[in-house]
Each structure stands twice: as C-alpha cells, then as structure tokens.
C-alpha cells in the first residue's frame, strides 16, 4: 500500500467508513416511494443512489447549478431547491455541515432517519413534503 499513489491511499482509507454509510443510506432510500425526488449534495454520497438503483435524474444536486452564473444564481434549480425544498423535492438527504444541511437545518423538517457511522459526518433523511 505504501507504494500506491497518494490519491489511491486516501480513497482507500476514506472508503473504509464511507462505504458502510452509503450502504446503510441506500437501504433507507430503497424504502421510500419509488418515484421520490431527492435534494442532496452528491459530492458526499452519490454511491448511495447508485447502490439503491436511483437514477441521478431524480435528484436535485449541486450539478444543477448553472456554473456560468457566478458567484450566485438565485434562479438556478439548485439554489431554488435549497431555498424551498418542499417545492422541489419529496425528501432531503443532508450530511451535517454540507450545503444542503446548512440550508434546511433551520426549517425543522421531519426527520425520517439518521445514519451515523464512525469516521463520517452524520447523514439525515428528512421529509420535505
């Protein structure tokens, strides 16, 4: 392992806690209605959607930001969904401290599940509507 590139070593170490979290999150997502939409930051746990066989088109994520609109895009889907999650998604998946968590934390949305794995930030699934 010492001879492996640094990026590989980092990915290997990080995956030891990330993969169990994503597997548990995927199991929770599979229990939700099959056509549900999700507001979530994919930079954290996109593997959970893959494990749950949920197509990315059912998520509103940071990739929905129109990057040519800088520094902000108040009319972009990502920004509108962060401002009003219930209008755009059925459920919200937030990792403590991420952009989604920061946007929805003061809203007191109903918590459906909280997933905690040592070495990872807690992930919470909220009902948006």
GROMACS .gro file of C-alpha atoms in nm:
model
  129
    1UNK     CA    1   0.000   0.000   0.000
    2UNK     CA    2   0.289   0.239   0.071
    3UNK     CA    3   0.393   0.227  -0.295
    4UNK     CA    4   0.042   0.320  -0.414
    5UNK     CA    5  -0.023   0.678  -0.531
    6UNK     CA    6  -0.136   0.917  -0.257
    7UNK     CA    7  -0.480   0.969  -0.410
    8UNK     CA    8  -0.539   0.593  -0.411
    9UNK     CA    9  -0.429   0.559  -0.048
   10UNK     CA   10  -0.658   0.846   0.052
   11UNK     CA   11  -0.954   0.694  -0.135
   12UNK     CA   12  -0.890   0.354   0.020
   13UNK     CA   13  -0.871   0.492   0.373
   14UNK     CA   14  -1.180   0.713   0.329
   15UNK     CA   15  -1.384   0.431   0.174
   16UNK     CA   16  -1.350   0.216   0.486
   17UNK     CA   17  -1.610   0.433   0.661
   18UNK     CA   18  -1.785   0.590   0.361
   19UNK     CA   19  -1.894   0.261   0.202
   20UNK     CA   20  -2.080   0.132   0.510
   21UNK     CA   21  -2.254   0.468   0.545
   22UNK     CA   22  -2.355   0.468   0.178
   23UNK     CA   23  -2.482   0.110   0.205
   24UNK     CA   24  -2.700   0.198   0.503
   25UNK     CA   25  -2.822   0.516   0.334
   26UNK     CA   26  -2.905   0.318   0.019
   27UNK     CA   27  -3.116   0.074   0.223
   28UNK     CA   28  -3.313   0.364   0.374
   29UNK     CA   29  -3.362   0.526   0.031
   30UNK     CA   30  -3.492   0.198  -0.115
   31UNK     CA   31  -3.773   0.204   0.144
   32UNK     CA   32  -3.908   0.534   0.013
   33UNK     CA   33  -4.167   0.556  -0.268
   34UNK     CA   34  -4.014   0.450  -0.600
   35UNK     CA   35  -4.060   0.781  -0.782
   36UNK     CA   36  -3.943   1.006  -0.499
   37UNK     CA   37  -3.723   1.304  -0.568
   38UNK     CA   38  -3.427   1.398  -0.351
   39UNK     CA   39  -3.242   1.717  -0.269
   40UNK     CA   40  -2.887   1.621  -0.180
   41UNK     CA   41  -2.523   1.712  -0.226
   42UNK     CA   42  -2.385   1.437  -0.449
   43UNK     CA   43  -2.023   1.526  -0.372
   44UNK     CA   44  -2.072   1.340  -0.045
   45UNK     CA   45  -2.263   1.019  -0.107
   46UNK     CA   46  -2.352   0.966  -0.472
   47UNK     CA   47  -2.270   0.597  -0.419
   48UNK     CA   48  -2.584   0.561  -0.208
   49UNK     CA   49  -2.801   0.648  -0.508
   50UNK     CA   50  -2.606   0.401  -0.720
   51UNK     CA   51  -2.642   0.128  -0.456
   52UNK     CA   52  -3.016   0.198  -0.432
   53UNK     CA   53  -3.054   0.197  -0.815
   54UNK     CA   54  -3.191   0.551  -0.805
   55UNK     CA   55  -3.119   0.745  -1.125
   56UNK     CA   56  -2.947   1.082  -1.084
   57UNK     CA   57  -3.236   1.250  -1.269
   58UNK     CA   58  -3.443   1.201  -0.952
   59UNK     CA   59  -3.202   1.418  -0.754
   60UNK     CA   60  -3.157   1.790  -0.732
   61UNK     CA   61  -2.792   1.841  -0.662
   62UNK     CA   62  -2.500   2.081  -0.695
   63UNK     CA   63  -2.470   1.974  -1.059
   64UNK     CA   64  -2.793   2.163  -1.124
   65UNK     CA   65  -2.614   2.491  -1.060
   66UNK     CA   66  -2.562   2.691  -1.378
   67UNK     CA   67  -2.187   2.742  -1.345
   68UNK     CA   68  -2.177   3.031  -1.590
   69UNK     CA   69  -2.382   3.230  -1.337
   70UNK     CA   70  -2.121   3.336  -1.083
   71UNK     CA   71  -2.091   3.395  -0.795
   72UNK     CA   72  -2.455   3.302  -0.738
   73UNK     CA   73  -2.758   3.202  -0.940
   74UNK     CA   74  -3.076   3.271  -0.741
   75UNK     CA   75  -3.286   3.146  -1.033
   76UNK     CA   76  -3.096   2.817  -1.069
   77UNK     CA   77  -3.268   2.491  -0.971
   78UNK     CA   78  -3.008   2.404  -0.704
   79UNK     CA   79  -3.044   2.743  -0.535
   80UNK     CA   80  -3.425   2.746  -0.559
   81UNK     CA   81  -3.445   2.396  -0.410
   82UNK     CA   82  -3.214   2.493  -0.124
   83UNK     CA   83  -3.435   2.794  -0.054
   84UNK     CA   84  -3.763   2.597  -0.069
   85UNK     CA   85  -3.701   2.219  -0.052
   86UNK     CA   86  -4.069   2.124  -0.023
   87UNK     CA   87  -4.150   2.290  -0.353
   88UNK     CA   88  -3.892   2.090  -0.547
   89UNK     CA   89  -3.829   1.758  -0.372
   90UNK     CA   90  -4.001   1.488  -0.172
   91UNK     CA   91  -3.705   1.415   0.055
   92UNK     CA   92  -3.384   1.585   0.161
   93UNK     CA   93  -3.061   1.399   0.233
   94UNK     CA   94  -2.811   1.609   0.428
   95UNK     CA   95  -2.470   1.542   0.577
   96UNK     CA   96  -2.407   1.750   0.886
   97UNK     CA   97  -2.243   2.073   0.772
   98UNK     CA   98  -2.288   2.035   0.394
   99UNK     CA   99  -2.465   2.296   0.179
  100UNK     CA  100  -2.799   2.113   0.200
  101UNK     CA  101  -2.777   2.075   0.577
  102UNK     CA  102  -2.693   2.444   0.615
  103UNK     CA  103  -2.993   2.543   0.401
  104UNK     CA  104  -3.253   2.318   0.564
  105UNK     CA  105  -3.128   2.297   0.923
  106UNK     CA  106  -3.330   2.597   1.046
  107UNK     CA  107  -3.650   2.465   0.880
  108UNK     CA  108  -3.718   2.184   1.128
  109UNK     CA  109  -3.824   1.935   0.861
  110UNK     CA  110  -3.947   1.598   0.991
  111UNK     CA  111  -3.660   1.351   1.033
  112UNK     CA  112  -3.717   1.008   0.879
  113UNK     CA  113  -3.378   0.853   0.953
  114UNK     CA  114  -3.040   0.945   1.088
  115UNK     CA  115  -2.736   0.742   0.991
  116UNK     CA  116  -2.422   0.754   1.197
  117UNK     CA  117  -2.102   0.570   1.111
  118UNK     CA  118  -1.780   0.632   1.298
  119UNK     CA  119  -1.542   0.837   1.085
  120UNK     CA  120  -1.820   1.001   0.879
  121UNK     CA  121  -2.044   1.300   0.939
  122UNK     CA  122  -2.399   1.201   1.034
  123UNK     CA  123  -2.644   1.185   0.744
  124UNK     CA  124  -3.011   1.262   0.794
  125UNK     CA  125  -3.306   1.195   0.565
  126UNK     CA  126  -3.585   1.449   0.601
  127UNK     CA  127  -3.937   1.454   0.459
  128UNK     CA  128  -3.972   1.771   0.254
  129UNK     CA  129  -4.338   1.724   0.156
   0.00000   0.00000   0.00000
